Structures are given as C-alpha cells and as structure tokens.
Amino acid sequence: MERVFKIYVYEEGEMPIFHNGPCGSIYSTEGNFIYEIEKGSFYRTKNQEEAHVFFMPFSVVVMVQYLYEDGSKDRGAISEIVADYIQTISSKHPFWNLSLGADHVMLSCHDWGPYSTKSVPNLFTNSIRVFCNANTSEGFNPLKDVSLPEINLNTGDTKSLFGGSPPEKRSILAFFAGGLHGHIRHLLLGQWKEKDPDVRVYEKLPLDISYEWMLKNSKFCLCPSGYEVASPRVVEAIYAECVPVLISDGYVLPFGDVLNWKKFSVVVAVEDIGNIKKILMGISEAKYLKMQRRVKQVRRHFVMNGPTKRFDLFHMIVHSIWLRRLNMRILNRG
C-alpha cells in the first residue's frame, strides 16, 4: 500500500470550510488528517490519472461553527454547501461522474457528519465516508465506510496521557466519569453511580480526584456511548493502558479489519449493564494481563504523530480507506 496507493486531493474550495479543520478538541482527528494529507508527505498525488481515490477536503466541524445558528434546528445550510461542492467538482473534473462517487472520500468527526452526506444520494450510498459517528442505525455501512477514532486533544502533547500504574497496582476494578448524555449513560449511572467501591462511576468527579489518575489506576475503563455512538474514552483508556469496556448499540469499532478488539477489550451489552461487576470479576487474572499487554501493543495505532510515523493513526486511516477501495468495482475505471 505505501508504495502504490495514491490519493488526489481536490483543490477547489476556500478556507476555513475547506482545507482546514480542528487539530485540538474532541474533533481533533478531522483536522489532523486534513492537515497531514494536504501536506503531501505520504500518498498524495498531483496527477489525477494515477489516483486510486479522490479526497474531498471539507470540514463539517467548521461548517457547523460558521453556518449553524445556535439553538436552530435547521441544518440545511450544511447540506447545501456539500451539495454545491459535489456539483462543482463533478462539473470541473470527470472522476465523480465516472464512478458515481464510489472512489471519493470524505472525513468527519462531527456528530452531523452522516447528516451532511444525505443531500447527495451518491455520496451517501457510494462514497467512502470516514466517520467518528460510525452508527449502523444511521446508515453507516462497514463494507464501504470507515470508522474513525474519536480523540479529545487539549494540547498537541499526548505523551503525558500514556502509561499508568502496573497491573498489580491498579486498585480500581472499573471506572467511568461523564455526563448523562444519551440513554446508555442514564442506564449506567442509574445502576452504578457512586454505589460500589469497585465499580467507580461518577457524573462529576470530586474536585480532589484526578480523571487521568483514575484512568491510570483502573483495570477496566467503562466506555459507554453518549448522544452518539463514539466516545473519546475508548482512546483515553488505551493511552492509559486500561482495558476498554465497550457499551454501545450499533457502533462499528475502528480498524476492525486488522485489529481483533476481543483480544484487548470487553464488550458489554446494554441489557447487561447491571452485570458489569460480575462480568469483569469473571475475567481471570491471566486473561486480564494478556488483554492489558495487548492494549499497550495497539496504542501506537491510535496516536496522531507530528510528523506521522508508520502504523500510527494517520496510516491506519489510510489503510482502512485502501481496503475499501480494493473491495469496490469502479464503473468504467477498472
């Protein structure tokens, strides 16, 4: 892949909505990927004829920032911008029409990413859509779409987030802290909020307790979906060498083509939230130690380096796009 895969980045569109995106905050993967692919150190080609896929560098996060009126339910301006952009590139270049968009890629970490594609049927049904909000109930298709990890970066330095206490010194069985966002968290907090010394669940942490310390001293980190299926807690847990406990409906996990999540995480069905302690206590020490070692091994795949490095998050995203392109039969292009 590294030697042959070529991505053409459309140059149409003006900043800030195009060729830009947040490199910090909960949407950091969106801006960082746009930055790295446009920098052109890997994979990018200026020759349209040798491209395997065509990247559309618009940022849904920035669209929401500039076009959405707070409190309004009208998201029409966002879908109109996307539709106008597709019309522009399809009228100036032949490639969209040749494949009906099937070899075109868009990427978004905003919750409204899926919505932004519904105004263009071929974008929704044919294109490779790379989303943090990888929800099958909202039309995410794992055969052609890519699940993108959600990473909350407050600074450019991630190294301080890495590591934690060795397994034998992790005194907390399971930990979660977060607001009542969505029905899954309502169920989790209703069952466990500040009720068990082993399953430490908080809506708000006490001021004298560090969130990072809790991650780094827990064996298992609970990662329930919020309003949307993705949660930055999955990557936070991996950084802290804490085994993720995934609680969601319809969430397609990132990089599932190459990573066996069953080897380094625990999946708890929503209906089993009340049995979390029993499930985790039922995992033997030997199995836990294997899972925890594997968490440390896969961490490099969830790190956005600057400059990027082999097998890091940027390359994993591109690899996932590559796999979907290989599985596609592109009309008239072979």
XYZ file of C-alpha atoms in Angstrom:
334
model
C 0.000 0.000 0.000
C 2.693 2.519 0.954
C 4.353 2.187 -2.446
C 1.321 2.162 -4.721
C -1.691 3.856 -3.102
C -2.320 7.366 -4.415
C -4.792 9.945 -3.143
C -5.744 13.047 -5.107
C -6.893 15.998 -3.001
C -9.284 18.393 -4.710
C -8.020 21.969 -4.613
C -11.446 23.566 -5.017
C -12.907 25.397 -2.034
C -11.650 28.189 0.176
C -10.650 28.198 3.818
C -11.817 27.966 6.507
C -14.516 25.471 5.491
C -12.212 23.697 3.054
C -8.584 22.618 3.512
C -8.876 23.194 7.249
C -10.181 21.620 10.430
C -9.680 21.464 14.194
C -6.441 19.874 15.376
C -7.490 20.105 19.014
C -10.711 19.334 20.920
C -12.908 16.278 20.567
C -12.820 16.671 16.781
C -9.031 16.582 16.507
C -8.798 13.598 14.170
C -10.666 15.525 11.489
C -8.298 18.477 11.315
C -5.156 16.425 11.794
C -5.979 14.105 8.906
C -6.787 17.001 6.563
C -3.506 18.653 7.543
C -1.407 15.524 7.016
C -2.943 14.511 3.684
C -2.659 18.034 2.290
C 0.937 18.281 3.424
C 1.611 15.534 0.927
C 4.409 13.658 2.685
C 2.612 10.342 2.108
C 0.192 9.040 -0.510
C -0.842 12.359 -2.078
C -0.523 12.745 -5.826
C -0.999 15.783 -8.047
C -1.713 13.528 -11.016
C -5.427 12.805 -11.153
C -4.957 9.965 -13.621
C -2.855 7.880 -11.216
C -5.147 8.411 -8.205
C -6.965 5.481 -6.661
C -9.248 7.711 -4.598
C -10.179 11.390 -4.534
C -10.319 13.191 -1.195
C -12.836 15.998 -0.635
C -11.243 18.278 1.984
C -14.247 19.909 3.632
C -14.714 20.172 7.378
C -18.169 19.567 8.835
C -16.902 20.882 12.178
C -16.014 24.233 10.633
C -19.300 24.306 8.704
C -21.194 23.952 11.970
C -19.055 26.686 13.530
C -19.650 29.186 10.717
C -23.062 28.248 9.320
C -25.144 26.873 12.157
C -27.156 29.266 14.297
C -27.049 28.164 17.904
C -30.429 26.882 19.026
C -31.733 26.448 15.494
C -32.850 23.051 14.222
C -32.185 23.994 10.609
C -29.051 22.280 9.299
C -29.937 22.970 5.690
C -27.006 25.297 5.041
C -24.559 22.487 5.755
C -26.180 20.062 3.319
C -26.380 22.813 0.703
C -22.636 23.523 0.962
C -21.833 19.835 0.486
C -24.226 19.508 -2.463
C -22.775 22.637 -4.101
C -19.256 21.302 -3.618
C -20.089 17.976 -5.255
C -21.675 19.880 -8.142
C -18.512 21.961 -8.521
C -16.039 19.084 -8.625
C -18.289 16.939 -10.821
C -18.608 19.738 -13.383
C -14.862 20.555 -13.435
C -13.491 17.004 -13.272
C -14.688 13.711 -14.831
C -13.983 11.374 -11.923
C -17.091 11.780 -9.786
C -19.382 11.020 -12.702
C -17.253 8.085 -13.902
C -17.618 6.229 -10.606
C -20.811 7.844 -9.285
C -18.661 8.934 -6.336
C -17.550 5.431 -5.342
C -13.823 6.282 -5.405
C -14.328 9.532 -3.474
C -13.579 10.003 0.209
C -14.868 12.436 2.824
C -13.949 12.515 6.513
C -15.713 13.978 9.519
C -15.542 13.593 13.284
C -18.624 15.732 13.936
C -21.873 14.090 15.012
C -23.512 15.672 11.975
C -21.076 14.082 9.539
C -23.601 11.451 8.395
C -26.328 14.082 8.011
C -24.099 16.215 5.788
C -23.992 13.435 3.177
C -27.720 12.835 2.847
C -28.239 15.741 0.435
C -26.250 13.904 -2.258
C -27.572 10.346 -2.721
C -24.411 9.017 -4.395
C -22.270 10.494 -1.618
C -24.388 8.709 0.986
C -24.684 5.354 -0.785
C -21.463 5.064 -2.834
C -18.618 7.141 -1.412
C -16.156 6.112 1.261
C -17.306 8.065 4.298
C -14.875 8.211 7.219
C -16.795 8.954 10.424
C -16.295 9.031 14.166
C -20.061 8.635 14.368
C -19.938 5.143 12.860
C -23.513 4.172 13.648
C -25.143 1.430 11.578
C -28.599 2.682 12.599
C -27.824 5.965 10.788
C -26.706 4.373 7.549
C -23.044 3.665 8.290
C -22.030 0.787 6.026
C -18.879 -1.013 7.244
C -18.371 -2.563 3.808
C -17.593 0.847 2.306
C -17.365 3.326 5.193
C -14.524 3.743 7.699
C -14.832 4.100 11.472
C -12.630 6.910 12.782
C -11.385 7.020 16.396
C -12.599 9.991 18.416
C -9.721 11.618 20.297
C -10.072 14.581 22.619
C -6.800 16.524 22.381
C -6.497 19.573 24.607
C -2.853 20.065 23.627
C -0.569 18.716 20.942
C 1.280 16.609 23.511
C -0.159 13.135 24.016
C 2.817 11.553 25.769
C 1.648 12.758 29.175
C -1.529 10.722 28.615
C 0.381 7.473 28.047
C 1.015 4.782 30.607
C -0.154 4.210 34.121
C 0.348 2.011 37.122
C 1.479 -1.580 36.536
C -1.377 -4.116 36.578
C -0.691 -5.346 40.115
C -1.023 -1.799 41.479
C -4.281 -0.926 39.741
C -6.608 -0.975 42.717
C -9.828 0.070 40.952
C -11.781 -2.596 39.086
C -13.698 -0.262 36.747
C -14.069 3.485 36.259
C -16.265 5.989 34.412
C -16.944 9.704 34.786
C -19.182 11.662 32.467
C -22.480 13.444 31.973
C -25.917 11.983 31.362
C -25.624 12.066 27.579
C -27.924 9.527 25.985
C -29.945 6.579 27.248
C -26.967 4.231 27.758
C -25.328 6.585 30.228
C -28.641 7.073 32.013
C -28.786 3.317 32.498
C -25.142 3.110 33.592
C -25.313 5.933 36.110
C -28.731 4.852 37.338
C -27.312 1.438 38.154
C -23.808 2.281 39.382
C -23.370 5.983 40.198
C -21.335 6.176 43.417
C -22.802 2.878 44.662
C -19.892 0.447 44.571
C -16.253 0.839 45.664
C -15.093 -1.468 42.869
C -17.152 -0.036 40.001
C -16.398 3.676 40.374
C -18.996 5.570 38.330
C -19.419 9.338 38.615
C -21.408 12.001 36.843
C -18.913 14.564 38.138
C -15.637 13.672 39.778
C -14.931 15.185 43.190
C -12.524 18.098 42.926
C -9.800 16.218 44.781
C -9.767 13.304 42.306
C -7.866 13.438 39.022
C -9.560 11.981 35.952
C -6.191 10.936 34.484
C -5.169 9.304 37.775
C -8.355 7.257 37.788
C -7.734 6.058 34.242
C -4.168 5.093 35.040
C -5.081 3.209 38.196
C -8.099 1.253 36.933
C -8.011 -2.213 35.431
C -11.031 -1.592 33.216
C -12.363 1.702 31.848
C -16.065 1.887 31.006
C -16.708 3.422 27.574
C -20.464 3.910 27.118
C -21.844 5.726 24.109
C -23.213 9.209 24.709
C -25.602 11.072 22.440
C -23.716 9.422 19.584
C -22.084 6.005 19.448
C -18.419 7.084 19.502
C -16.659 8.073 22.701
C -13.192 9.562 23.257
C -12.971 7.361 26.343
C -12.011 4.387 24.198
C -8.743 6.019 23.134
C -8.257 7.587 26.569
C -8.399 4.094 28.052
C -5.928 2.729 25.506
C -3.500 5.584 26.189
C -3.728 4.866 29.933
C -3.206 1.101 29.414
C -6.661 0.472 30.848
C -8.718 -2.280 29.202
C -11.723 -0.631 27.471
C -15.217 -1.888 28.288
C -17.391 -1.076 25.290
C -21.090 -0.386 25.873
C -22.975 0.711 22.764
C -25.631 -0.090 20.188
C -24.750 -0.085 16.502
C -21.157 1.133 16.891
C -18.627 -0.136 14.343
C -15.233 -0.176 16.047
C -12.257 1.495 14.333
C -9.806 -0.627 12.336
C -11.802 -3.804 12.875
C -10.400 -5.164 9.601
C -6.996 -5.647 11.202
C -7.464 -5.310 14.977
C -9.225 -8.046 16.935
C -10.952 -5.971 19.596
C -11.962 -9.099 21.523
C -8.285 -9.566 22.395
C -7.875 -6.223 24.178
C -11.342 -5.000 25.161
C -14.560 -6.226 26.767
C -17.950 -5.822 25.118
C -20.901 -5.457 27.485
C -24.397 -5.448 26.004
C -26.639 -2.586 27.085
C -29.023 -5.047 28.713
C -26.126 -6.372 30.830
C -25.141 -3.031 32.385
C -26.390 -4.293 35.740
C -23.998 -7.263 35.466
C -20.828 -5.261 34.779
C -19.148 -6.179 38.047
C -19.999 -9.865 37.673
C -18.690 -9.886 34.076
C -15.416 -8.165 34.951
C -14.840 -10.181 38.105
C -15.316 -13.286 35.972
C -12.251 -12.437 33.865
C -9.284 -14.372 35.197
C -6.100 -12.593 36.196
C -4.188 -14.362 33.427
C -6.685 -13.242 30.790
C -6.716 -9.687 32.103
C -2.911 -9.494 31.951
C -2.957 -10.663 28.334
C -5.586 -8.071 27.433
C -3.698 -5.309 29.201
C -0.479 -6.167 27.343
C -2.354 -6.064 24.068
C -3.775 -2.641 24.930
C -0.184 -1.416 25.217
C 0.686 -3.060 21.906
C -2.164 -1.477 19.909
C -1.714 2.019 21.362
C 0.614 3.148 18.570
C -2.248 2.701 16.082
C -4.296 5.379 17.880
C -1.636 8.091 18.080
C -1.594 11.049 15.675
C 2.098 11.858 15.441
C 3.650 15.002 14.078
C 5.347 14.160 11.799
C 3.394 10.991 11.144
C 5.010 7.574 11.662
C 4.376 4.151 10.159
C 1.460 2.262 11.740
C 0.148 5.350 13.563
C -3.380 6.739 13.362
C -2.887 8.549 10.057
C -1.572 5.443 8.321
C -4.298 3.273 9.876
C -6.979 5.584 8.469
C -5.394 5.489 5.019
C -5.101 1.684 5.231
C -8.806 1.406 6.037
C -9.614 3.591 3.011
C -7.315 1.453 0.878
C -9.121 -1.743 1.896
C -12.496 -0.290 0.945
C -11.152 0.900 -2.386
C -9.850 -2.602 -3.099
C -13.320 -4.020 -2.465
C -15.022 -1.659 -4.898
C -15.820 -2.172 -8.536
C -15.407 1.290 -10.058
C -17.545 1.898 -13.124
C -15.531 2.478 -16.302
C -12.236 2.657 -14.428
C -11.471 -0.986 -13.606
